[in-house]
Coordinates of C-alpha atoms in Angstrom, one line a residue:
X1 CA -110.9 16.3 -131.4
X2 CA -109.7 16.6 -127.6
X3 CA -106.7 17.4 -126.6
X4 CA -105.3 13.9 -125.0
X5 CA -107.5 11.7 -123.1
X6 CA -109.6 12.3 -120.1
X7 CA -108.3 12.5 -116.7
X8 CA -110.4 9.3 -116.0
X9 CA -107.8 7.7 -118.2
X10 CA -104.3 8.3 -116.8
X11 CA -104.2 6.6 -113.8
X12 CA -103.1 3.4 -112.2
X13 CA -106.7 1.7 -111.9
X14 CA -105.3 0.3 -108.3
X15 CA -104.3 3.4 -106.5
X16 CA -103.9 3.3 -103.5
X17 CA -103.0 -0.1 -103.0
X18 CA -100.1 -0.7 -100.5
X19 CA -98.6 -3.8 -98.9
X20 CA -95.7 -3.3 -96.7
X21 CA -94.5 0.2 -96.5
X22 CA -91.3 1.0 -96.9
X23 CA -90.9 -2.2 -98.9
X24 CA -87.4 -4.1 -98.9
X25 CA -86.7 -2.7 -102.5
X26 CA -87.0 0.8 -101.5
X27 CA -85.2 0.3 -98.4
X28 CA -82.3 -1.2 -100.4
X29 CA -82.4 1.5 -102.8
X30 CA -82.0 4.1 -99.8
X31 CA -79.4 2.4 -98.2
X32 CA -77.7 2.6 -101.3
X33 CA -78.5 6.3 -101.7
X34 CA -77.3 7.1 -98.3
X35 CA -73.7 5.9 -99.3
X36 CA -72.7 7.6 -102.2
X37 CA -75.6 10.6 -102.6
X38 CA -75.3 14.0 -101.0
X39 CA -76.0 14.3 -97.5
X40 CA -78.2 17.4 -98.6
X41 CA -80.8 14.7 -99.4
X42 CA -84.0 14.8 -97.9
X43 CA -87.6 13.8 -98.9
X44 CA -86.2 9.9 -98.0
X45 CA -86.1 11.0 -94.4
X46 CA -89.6 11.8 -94.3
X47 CA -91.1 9.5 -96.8
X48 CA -88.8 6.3 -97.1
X49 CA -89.9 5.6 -100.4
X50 CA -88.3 5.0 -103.8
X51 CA -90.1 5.3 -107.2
X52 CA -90.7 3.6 -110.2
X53 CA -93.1 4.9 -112.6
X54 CA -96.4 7.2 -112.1
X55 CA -99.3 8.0 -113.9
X56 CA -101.2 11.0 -113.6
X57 CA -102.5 12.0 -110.4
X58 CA -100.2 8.3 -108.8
X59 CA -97.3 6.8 -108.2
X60 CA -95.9 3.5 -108.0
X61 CA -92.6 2.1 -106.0
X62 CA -90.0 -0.1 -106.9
X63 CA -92.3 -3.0 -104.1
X64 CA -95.3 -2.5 -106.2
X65 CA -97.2 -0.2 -103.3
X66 CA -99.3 2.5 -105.5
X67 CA -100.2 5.6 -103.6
X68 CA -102.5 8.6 -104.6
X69 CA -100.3 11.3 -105.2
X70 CA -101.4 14.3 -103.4
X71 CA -98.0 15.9 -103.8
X72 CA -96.9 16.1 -107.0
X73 CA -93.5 17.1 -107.0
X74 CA -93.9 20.2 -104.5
X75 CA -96.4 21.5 -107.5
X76 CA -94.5 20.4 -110.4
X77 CA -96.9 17.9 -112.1
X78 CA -100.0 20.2 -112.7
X79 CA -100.8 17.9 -115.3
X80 CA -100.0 14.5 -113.8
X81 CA -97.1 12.1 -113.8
X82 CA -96.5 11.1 -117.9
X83 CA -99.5 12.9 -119.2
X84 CA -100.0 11.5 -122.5
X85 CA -100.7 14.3 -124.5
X86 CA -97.4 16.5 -123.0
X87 CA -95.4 13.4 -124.2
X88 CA -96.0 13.7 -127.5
X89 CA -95.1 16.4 -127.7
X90 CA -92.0 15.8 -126.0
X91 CA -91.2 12.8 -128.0
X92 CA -91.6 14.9 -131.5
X93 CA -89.3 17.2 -130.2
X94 CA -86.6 15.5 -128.6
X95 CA -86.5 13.4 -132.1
X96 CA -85.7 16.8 -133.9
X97 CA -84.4 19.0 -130.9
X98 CA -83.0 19.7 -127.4
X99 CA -81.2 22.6 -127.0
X100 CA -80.6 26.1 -128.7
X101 CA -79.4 28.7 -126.3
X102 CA -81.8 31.4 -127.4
X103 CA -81.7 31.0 -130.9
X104 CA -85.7 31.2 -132.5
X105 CA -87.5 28.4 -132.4
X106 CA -91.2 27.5 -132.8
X107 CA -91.1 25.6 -129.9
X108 CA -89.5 28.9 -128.0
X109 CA -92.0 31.2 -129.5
X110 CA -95.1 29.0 -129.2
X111 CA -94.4 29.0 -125.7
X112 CA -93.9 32.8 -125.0
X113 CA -97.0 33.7 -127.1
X114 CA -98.7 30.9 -125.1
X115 CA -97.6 32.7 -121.7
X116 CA -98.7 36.1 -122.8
X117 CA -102.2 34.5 -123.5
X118 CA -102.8 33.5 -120.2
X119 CA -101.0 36.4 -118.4
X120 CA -102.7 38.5 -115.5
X121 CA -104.4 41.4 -116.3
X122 CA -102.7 44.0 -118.0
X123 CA -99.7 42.2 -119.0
X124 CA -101.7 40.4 -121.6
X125 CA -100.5 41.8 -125.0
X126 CA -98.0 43.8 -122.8
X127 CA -95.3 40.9 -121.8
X128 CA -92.0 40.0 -122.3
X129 CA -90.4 37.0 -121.2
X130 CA -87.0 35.7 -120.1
X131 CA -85.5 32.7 -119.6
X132 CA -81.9 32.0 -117.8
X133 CA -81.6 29.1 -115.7
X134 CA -83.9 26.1 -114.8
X135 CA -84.9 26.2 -111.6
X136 CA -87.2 29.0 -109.8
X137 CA -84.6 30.3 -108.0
X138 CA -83.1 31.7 -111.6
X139 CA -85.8 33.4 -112.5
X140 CA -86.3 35.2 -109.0
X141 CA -82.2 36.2 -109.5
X142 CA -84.1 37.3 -113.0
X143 CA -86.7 39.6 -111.5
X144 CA -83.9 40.9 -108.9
X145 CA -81.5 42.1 -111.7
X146 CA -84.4 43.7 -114.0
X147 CA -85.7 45.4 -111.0
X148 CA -82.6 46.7 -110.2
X149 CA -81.6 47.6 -113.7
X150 CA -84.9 49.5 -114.0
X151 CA -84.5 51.5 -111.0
X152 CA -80.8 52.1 -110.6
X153 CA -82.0 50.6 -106.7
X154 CA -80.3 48.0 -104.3
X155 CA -82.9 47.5 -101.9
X156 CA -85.7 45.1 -101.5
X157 CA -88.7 44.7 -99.7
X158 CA -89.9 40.4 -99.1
X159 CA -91.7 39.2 -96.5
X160 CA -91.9 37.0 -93.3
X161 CA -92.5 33.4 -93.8
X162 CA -91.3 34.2 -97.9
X163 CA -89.7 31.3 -99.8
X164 CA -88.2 32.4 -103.0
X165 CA -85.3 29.6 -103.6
X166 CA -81.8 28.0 -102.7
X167 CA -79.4 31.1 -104.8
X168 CA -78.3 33.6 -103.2
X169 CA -80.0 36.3 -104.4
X170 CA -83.5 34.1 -103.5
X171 CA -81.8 33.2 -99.8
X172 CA -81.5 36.9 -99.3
X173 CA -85.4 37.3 -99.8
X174 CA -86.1 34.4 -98.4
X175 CA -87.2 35.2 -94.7
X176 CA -86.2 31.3 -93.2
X177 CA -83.4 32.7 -91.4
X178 CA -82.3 28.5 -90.9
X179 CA -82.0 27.9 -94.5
X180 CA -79.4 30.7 -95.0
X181 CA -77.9 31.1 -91.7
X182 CA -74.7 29.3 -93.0
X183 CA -74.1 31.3 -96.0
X184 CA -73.9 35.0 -94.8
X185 CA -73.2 37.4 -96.0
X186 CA -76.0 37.4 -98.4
X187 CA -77.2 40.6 -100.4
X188 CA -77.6 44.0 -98.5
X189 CA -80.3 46.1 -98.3
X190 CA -83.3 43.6 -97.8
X191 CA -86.1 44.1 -95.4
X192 CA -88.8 41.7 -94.5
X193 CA -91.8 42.9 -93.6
X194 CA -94.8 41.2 -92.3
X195 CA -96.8 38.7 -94.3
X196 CA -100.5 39.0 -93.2
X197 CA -101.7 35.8 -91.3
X198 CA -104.8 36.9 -89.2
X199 CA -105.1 33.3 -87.8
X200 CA -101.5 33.6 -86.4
X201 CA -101.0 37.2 -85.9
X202 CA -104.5 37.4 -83.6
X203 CA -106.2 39.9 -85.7
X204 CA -108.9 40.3 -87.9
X205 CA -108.5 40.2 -91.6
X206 CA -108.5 44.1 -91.6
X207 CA -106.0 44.9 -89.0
X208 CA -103.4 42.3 -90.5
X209 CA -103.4 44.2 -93.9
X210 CA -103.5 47.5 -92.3
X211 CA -100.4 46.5 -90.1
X212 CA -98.4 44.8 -93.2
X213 CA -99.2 47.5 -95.1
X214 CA -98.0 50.5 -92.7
X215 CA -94.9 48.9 -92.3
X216 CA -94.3 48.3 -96.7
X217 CA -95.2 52.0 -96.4
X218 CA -92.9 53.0 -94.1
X219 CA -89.9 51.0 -94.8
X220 CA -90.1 52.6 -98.4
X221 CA -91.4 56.4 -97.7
X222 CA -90.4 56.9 -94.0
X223 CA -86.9 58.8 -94.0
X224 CA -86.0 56.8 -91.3
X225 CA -87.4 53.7 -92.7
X226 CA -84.3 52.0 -92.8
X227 CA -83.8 51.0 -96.6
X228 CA -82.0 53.2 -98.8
X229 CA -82.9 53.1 -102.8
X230 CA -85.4 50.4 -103.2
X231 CA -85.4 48.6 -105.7
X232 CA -88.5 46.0 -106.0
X233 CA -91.0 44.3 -103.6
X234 CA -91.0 40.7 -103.9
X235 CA -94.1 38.7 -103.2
X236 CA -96.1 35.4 -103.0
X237 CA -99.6 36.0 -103.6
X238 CA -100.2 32.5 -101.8
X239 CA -97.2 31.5 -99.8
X240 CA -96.4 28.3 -100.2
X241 CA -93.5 26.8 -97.6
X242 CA -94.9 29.7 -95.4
X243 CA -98.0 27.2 -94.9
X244 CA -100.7 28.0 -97.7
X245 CA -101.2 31.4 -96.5
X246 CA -104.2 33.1 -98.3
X247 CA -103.6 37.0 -97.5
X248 CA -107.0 39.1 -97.0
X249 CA -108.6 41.1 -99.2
X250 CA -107.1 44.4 -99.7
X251 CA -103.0 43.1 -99.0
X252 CA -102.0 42.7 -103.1
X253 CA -103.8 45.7 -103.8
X254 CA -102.1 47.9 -101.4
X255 CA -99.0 46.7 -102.4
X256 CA -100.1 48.1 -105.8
X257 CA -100.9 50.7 -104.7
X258 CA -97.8 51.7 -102.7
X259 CA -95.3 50.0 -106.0
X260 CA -96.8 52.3 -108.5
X261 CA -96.5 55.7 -106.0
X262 CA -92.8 55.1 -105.4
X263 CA -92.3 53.7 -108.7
X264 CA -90.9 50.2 -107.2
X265 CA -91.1 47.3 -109.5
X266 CA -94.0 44.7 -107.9
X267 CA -93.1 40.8 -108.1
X268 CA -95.1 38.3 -107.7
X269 CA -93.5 34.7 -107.3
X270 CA -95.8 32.3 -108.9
X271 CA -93.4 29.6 -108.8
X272 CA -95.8 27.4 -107.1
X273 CA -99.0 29.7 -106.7
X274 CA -99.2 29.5 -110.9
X275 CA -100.2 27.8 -113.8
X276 CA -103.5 26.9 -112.4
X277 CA -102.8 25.5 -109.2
X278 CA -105.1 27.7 -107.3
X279 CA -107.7 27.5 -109.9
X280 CA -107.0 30.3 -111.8
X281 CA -103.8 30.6 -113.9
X282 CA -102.3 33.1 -112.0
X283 CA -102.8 32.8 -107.5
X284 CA -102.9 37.0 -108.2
X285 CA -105.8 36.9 -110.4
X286 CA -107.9 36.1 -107.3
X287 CA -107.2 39.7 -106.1
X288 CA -107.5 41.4 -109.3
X289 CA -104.4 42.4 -108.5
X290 CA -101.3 42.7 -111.7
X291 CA -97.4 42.5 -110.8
X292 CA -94.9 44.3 -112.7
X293 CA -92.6 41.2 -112.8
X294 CA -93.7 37.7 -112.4
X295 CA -91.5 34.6 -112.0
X296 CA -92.8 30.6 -112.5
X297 CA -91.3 27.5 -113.1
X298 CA -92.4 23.9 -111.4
X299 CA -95.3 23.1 -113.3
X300 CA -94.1 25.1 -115.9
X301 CA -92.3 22.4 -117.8
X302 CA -95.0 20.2 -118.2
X303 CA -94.2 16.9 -116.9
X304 CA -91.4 18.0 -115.0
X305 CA -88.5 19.3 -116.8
X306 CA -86.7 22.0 -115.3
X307 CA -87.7 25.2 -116.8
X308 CA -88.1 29.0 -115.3
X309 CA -89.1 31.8 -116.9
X310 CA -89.8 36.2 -115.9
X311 CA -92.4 37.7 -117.7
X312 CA -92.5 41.3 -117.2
X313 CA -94.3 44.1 -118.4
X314 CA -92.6 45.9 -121.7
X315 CA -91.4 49.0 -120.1
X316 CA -89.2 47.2 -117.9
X317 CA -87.3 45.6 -121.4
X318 CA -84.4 47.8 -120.9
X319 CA -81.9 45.2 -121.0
X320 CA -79.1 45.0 -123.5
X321 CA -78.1 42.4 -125.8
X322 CA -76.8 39.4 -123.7
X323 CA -77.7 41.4 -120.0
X324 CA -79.1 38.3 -118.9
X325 CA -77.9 35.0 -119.6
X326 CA -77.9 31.4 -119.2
X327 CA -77.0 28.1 -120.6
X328 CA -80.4 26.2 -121.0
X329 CA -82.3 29.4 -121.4
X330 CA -82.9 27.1 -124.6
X331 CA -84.3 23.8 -122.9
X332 CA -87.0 23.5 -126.2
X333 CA -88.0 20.0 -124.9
X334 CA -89.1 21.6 -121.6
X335 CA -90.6 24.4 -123.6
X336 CA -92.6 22.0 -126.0
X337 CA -93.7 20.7 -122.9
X338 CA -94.9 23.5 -121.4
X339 CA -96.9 24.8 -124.0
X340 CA -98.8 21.2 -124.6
X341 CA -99.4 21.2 -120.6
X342 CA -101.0 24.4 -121.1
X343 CA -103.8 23.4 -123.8
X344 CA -104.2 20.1 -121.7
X345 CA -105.5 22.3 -118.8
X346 CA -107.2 24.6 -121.2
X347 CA -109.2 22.1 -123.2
X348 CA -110.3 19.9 -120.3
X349 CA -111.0 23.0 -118.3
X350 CA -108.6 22.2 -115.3
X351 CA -108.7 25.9 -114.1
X352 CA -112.4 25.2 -113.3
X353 CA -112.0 21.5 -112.0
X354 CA -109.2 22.6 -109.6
X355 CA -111.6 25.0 -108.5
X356 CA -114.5 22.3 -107.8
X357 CA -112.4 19.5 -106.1
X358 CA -110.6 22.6 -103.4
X359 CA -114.0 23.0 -102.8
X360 CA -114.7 19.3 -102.2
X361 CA -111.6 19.0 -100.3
X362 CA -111.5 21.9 -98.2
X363 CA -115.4 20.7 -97.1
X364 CA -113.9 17.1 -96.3
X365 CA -111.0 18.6 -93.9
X366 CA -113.5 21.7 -92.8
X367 CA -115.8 18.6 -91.4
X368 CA -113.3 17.2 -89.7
X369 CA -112.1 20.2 -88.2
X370 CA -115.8 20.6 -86.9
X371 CA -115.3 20.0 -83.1
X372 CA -111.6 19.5 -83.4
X373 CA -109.9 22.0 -81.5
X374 CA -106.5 21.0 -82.7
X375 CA -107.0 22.0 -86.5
X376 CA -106.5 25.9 -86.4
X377 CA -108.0 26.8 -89.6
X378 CA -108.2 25.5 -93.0
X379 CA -106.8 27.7 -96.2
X380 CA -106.4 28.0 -99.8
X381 CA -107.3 28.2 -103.5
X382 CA -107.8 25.6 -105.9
X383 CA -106.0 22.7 -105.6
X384 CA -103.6 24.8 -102.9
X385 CA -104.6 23.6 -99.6
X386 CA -102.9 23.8 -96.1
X387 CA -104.9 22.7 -92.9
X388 CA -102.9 23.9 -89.6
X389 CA -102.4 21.9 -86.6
X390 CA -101.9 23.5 -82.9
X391 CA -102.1 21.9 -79.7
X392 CA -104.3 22.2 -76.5
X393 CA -102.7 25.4 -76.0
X394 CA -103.1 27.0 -79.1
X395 CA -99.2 26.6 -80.4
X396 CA -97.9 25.2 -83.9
X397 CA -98.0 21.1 -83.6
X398 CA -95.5 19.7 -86.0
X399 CA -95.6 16.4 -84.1
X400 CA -99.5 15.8 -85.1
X401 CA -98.4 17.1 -89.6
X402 CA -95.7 14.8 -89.0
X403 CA -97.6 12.2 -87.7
X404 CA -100.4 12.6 -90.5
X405 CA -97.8 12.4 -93.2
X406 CA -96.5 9.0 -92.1
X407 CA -100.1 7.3 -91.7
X408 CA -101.3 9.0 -94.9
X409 CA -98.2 7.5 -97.1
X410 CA -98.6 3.8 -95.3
X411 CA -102.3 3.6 -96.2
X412 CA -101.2 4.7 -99.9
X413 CA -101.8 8.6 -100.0
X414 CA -98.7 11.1 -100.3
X415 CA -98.9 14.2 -98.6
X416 CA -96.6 16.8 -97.6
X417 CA -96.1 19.5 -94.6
X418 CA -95.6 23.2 -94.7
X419 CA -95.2 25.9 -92.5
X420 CA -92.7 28.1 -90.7
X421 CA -93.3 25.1 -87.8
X422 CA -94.1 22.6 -89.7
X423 CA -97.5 22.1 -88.5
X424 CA -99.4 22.8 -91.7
X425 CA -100.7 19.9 -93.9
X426 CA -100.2 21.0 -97.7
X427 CA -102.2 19.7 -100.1
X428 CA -100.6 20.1 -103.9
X429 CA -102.4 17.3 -105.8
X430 CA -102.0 17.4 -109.8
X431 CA -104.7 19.3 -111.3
X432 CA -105.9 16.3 -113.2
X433 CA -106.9 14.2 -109.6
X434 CA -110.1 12.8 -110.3
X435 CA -113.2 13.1 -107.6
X436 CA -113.1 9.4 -107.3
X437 CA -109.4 9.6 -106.1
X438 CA -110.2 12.8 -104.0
X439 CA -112.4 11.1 -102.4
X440 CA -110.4 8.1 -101.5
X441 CA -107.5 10.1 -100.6
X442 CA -109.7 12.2 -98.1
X443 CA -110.9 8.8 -96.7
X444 CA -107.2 8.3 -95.5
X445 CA -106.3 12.0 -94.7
X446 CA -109.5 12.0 -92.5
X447 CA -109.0 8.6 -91.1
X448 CA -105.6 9.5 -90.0
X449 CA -106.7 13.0 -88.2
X450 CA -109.1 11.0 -86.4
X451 CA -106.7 8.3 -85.2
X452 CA -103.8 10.6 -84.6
X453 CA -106.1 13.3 -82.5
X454 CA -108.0 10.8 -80.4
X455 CA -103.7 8.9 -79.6
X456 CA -102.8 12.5 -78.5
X457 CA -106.3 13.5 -76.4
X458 CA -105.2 10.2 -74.2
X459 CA -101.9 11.0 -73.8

């Protein structure tokens, strides 16, 4: 018997189908927002839209306008808005129950046995996982106190254009220096060094890996380096709000390398890199490459409850009873969830489907790119996309991912942007997207290149 139903099955049948967008009822419910919600709100801003229901790979709004979802929650809804098969499971457990701390449960240990099966590499049958908090940004402060408390270190190695989370330990990682300008001082002892990015750094594949490398190497073996008692280097093996970069061949496993000959803890965040959205379970696995400590949340609590676990290797479970804490490290409902979003992908074979349609939709924007000056390369894995937009002269064009973003969500297609300029178009579609819908939601992204490239060429 299959696990749930097809991913032929779970959508609206009329996606995209948009009349006026935004519609009077989502402008209403805005207004309303804007007087009595934080101020730190922001996705309205952008996309003035507001929701009513969804249904696998789209979404509908309170006017009745249903859109392809090309989005998903920044990478939250691997398995599609209200996947059938993840709410049953949700629905038997809720009925029975919500939360435990970290009292036992089969629901708790079904997961963790669940996320050992699909680790990376060596951590399979070598793992040990801990929750704390909900959101990604927990389970980085996670990785930061384990690799500390393994090490006896206080320093920390991240990279440029890294975005680990909103806490403070994950600001102080985090390389946007706008984001955490406001809230210094953060923790000490943190050196970025660079992410490579041959398109943007001018240099070929090999001499942006050599040049990231030298400096990891030096910062942690150079006397005068500058970083006294490291304690961990924290990485995304795709970064994600840096703009979908894909590092060459040869980055991770130098990293590796240079982790296991100083004995440093390697992280990999797989917040939004994991859980199949590049096509494999884990964005490392495409380099071969395994972490010491590895944090994910987003997708997973299946359908979008807020869960975030650390899974580590079993040396580094030195921790004491109660060492790390936190009050929904027992969220069972998100952790049913989880595990049932997991044998969806599994049995309907999602790892290789997101595989397929990146294909497909990198080909689409690669052809459109043919003869376009303006779109500086295209990048990713899987279903983990960016395209990057510069202008005549070669610099970041925000103006022309902005511009795409509005035409593709009036014409019924929701898209985001990425990038340290925000000039990268980012592509995080559930995994369940169908080619029928891939295809229709290229139609739009393509149309809208076309329309917005030849407005600015006649400016």
């Amino acid at each position: 018997m299959a696990v749930g139903p097809s991913i032929e099955d779970i959508h609206f049948d009329d996606a995209p189908d948009v009349d006026s967008v935004p519609g009077a009822e989502s402008l209403e419910l805005i207004e309303r927002q804007q007087a009595i919600d934080s101020s730190a709100v922001a996705y309205p801003e952008d996309i003035p839209i507001a929701f009513e229901e969804g249904k696998g790979a789209t979404v509908r709004d309170v006017d009745g306008n249903t859109y392809i979802d090309m989005f998903a929650g920044i990478g939250v809804l691997n398995v599609g808005h209200a996947n059938p098969y993840v709410l049953d499971a949700v629905h038997e457990q809720t009925d029975k129950l919500v939360h435990t701390v970290d009292f036992p449960t089969e629901a708790r240990l079904d997961l963790i046995e669940k996320l050992d099966e699909i680790a990376p590499g060596s951590l399979q049958g070598n793992s040990r996982v801990v929750f704390g908090g909900p959101t990604g940004s927990d389970a980085i402060e996670a990785a930061i106190k384990l690799s500390k408390y393994n090490t006896d270190g206080t320093g920390l190695i991240a990279f440029r254009g890294a975005y680990h989370g909103a806490t403070s330990g994950a600001m102080s990682i985090t390389s946007n220096t706008g984001v955490k300008e406001a809230y210094t001082p953060l923790l000490p002892d943190v050196v970025h060094a660079p992410y490579p990015h041959p398109f943007r750094q001018d240099k070929s594949p090999q001499e942006a890996v050599d040049h990231a490398l030298e400096e990891v190497q030096a910062i942690i073996e150079d006397p005068y380096g500058g970083l006294a008692n490291p304690a961990g280097i924290f990485v995304e093996p795709i970064q994600g709000e840096g703009g979908v970069i894909t590092p060459p061949e040869g980055f991770l496993k130098g990293l590796r390398d240079i982790a296991t000959d100083n004995d440093v803890p390697l992280v990999f965040d797989e917040i939004q890199s994991g859980l199949g959205r590049s096509g494999q379970w884990w964005a490392s696995e495409w380099y071969d490459v395994t972490p010491d400590v590895m944090t994910s949340a987003k997708a997973l609590g299946g359908v979008g409850f807020p869960l975030s676990a650390t899974i580590y290797d079993e040396r580094l479970d030195t921790w004491e009873s109660g060492d790390h804490a936190g009050t929904y490290r027992g969220h069972v409902v998100g952790m049913r969830a989880g595990t049932a979003a997991i044998e969806y992908i599994q049995e309907h074979d999602l790892l290789a489907h997101a595989r397929d349609l990146g294909e497909y939709i990198q080909g689409r924007l690669n052809e459109a790119a043919a003869g376009n000056p303006r779109i500086g390369e295209i990048r990713g894995e899987g279903l983990f996309i960016g395209a990057e937009f510069i202008d005549e002269d070669g610099t970041p064009d925000g103006e022309a991912a902005d511009a795409l973003q509005d035409y593709c969500h009036q014409h019924g297609v929701l898209v985001w942007t990425a990038g340290r300029h925000g000039n990268v178009l980012r592509l995080l579609p559930p995994l369940v997207l169908t080619r029928d819908l891939a295809e229709t939601a290229l139609d739009v992204v393509v149309e809208g290149i076309e329309q917005i490239m030849t407005a600015k060429s006649t400016v």
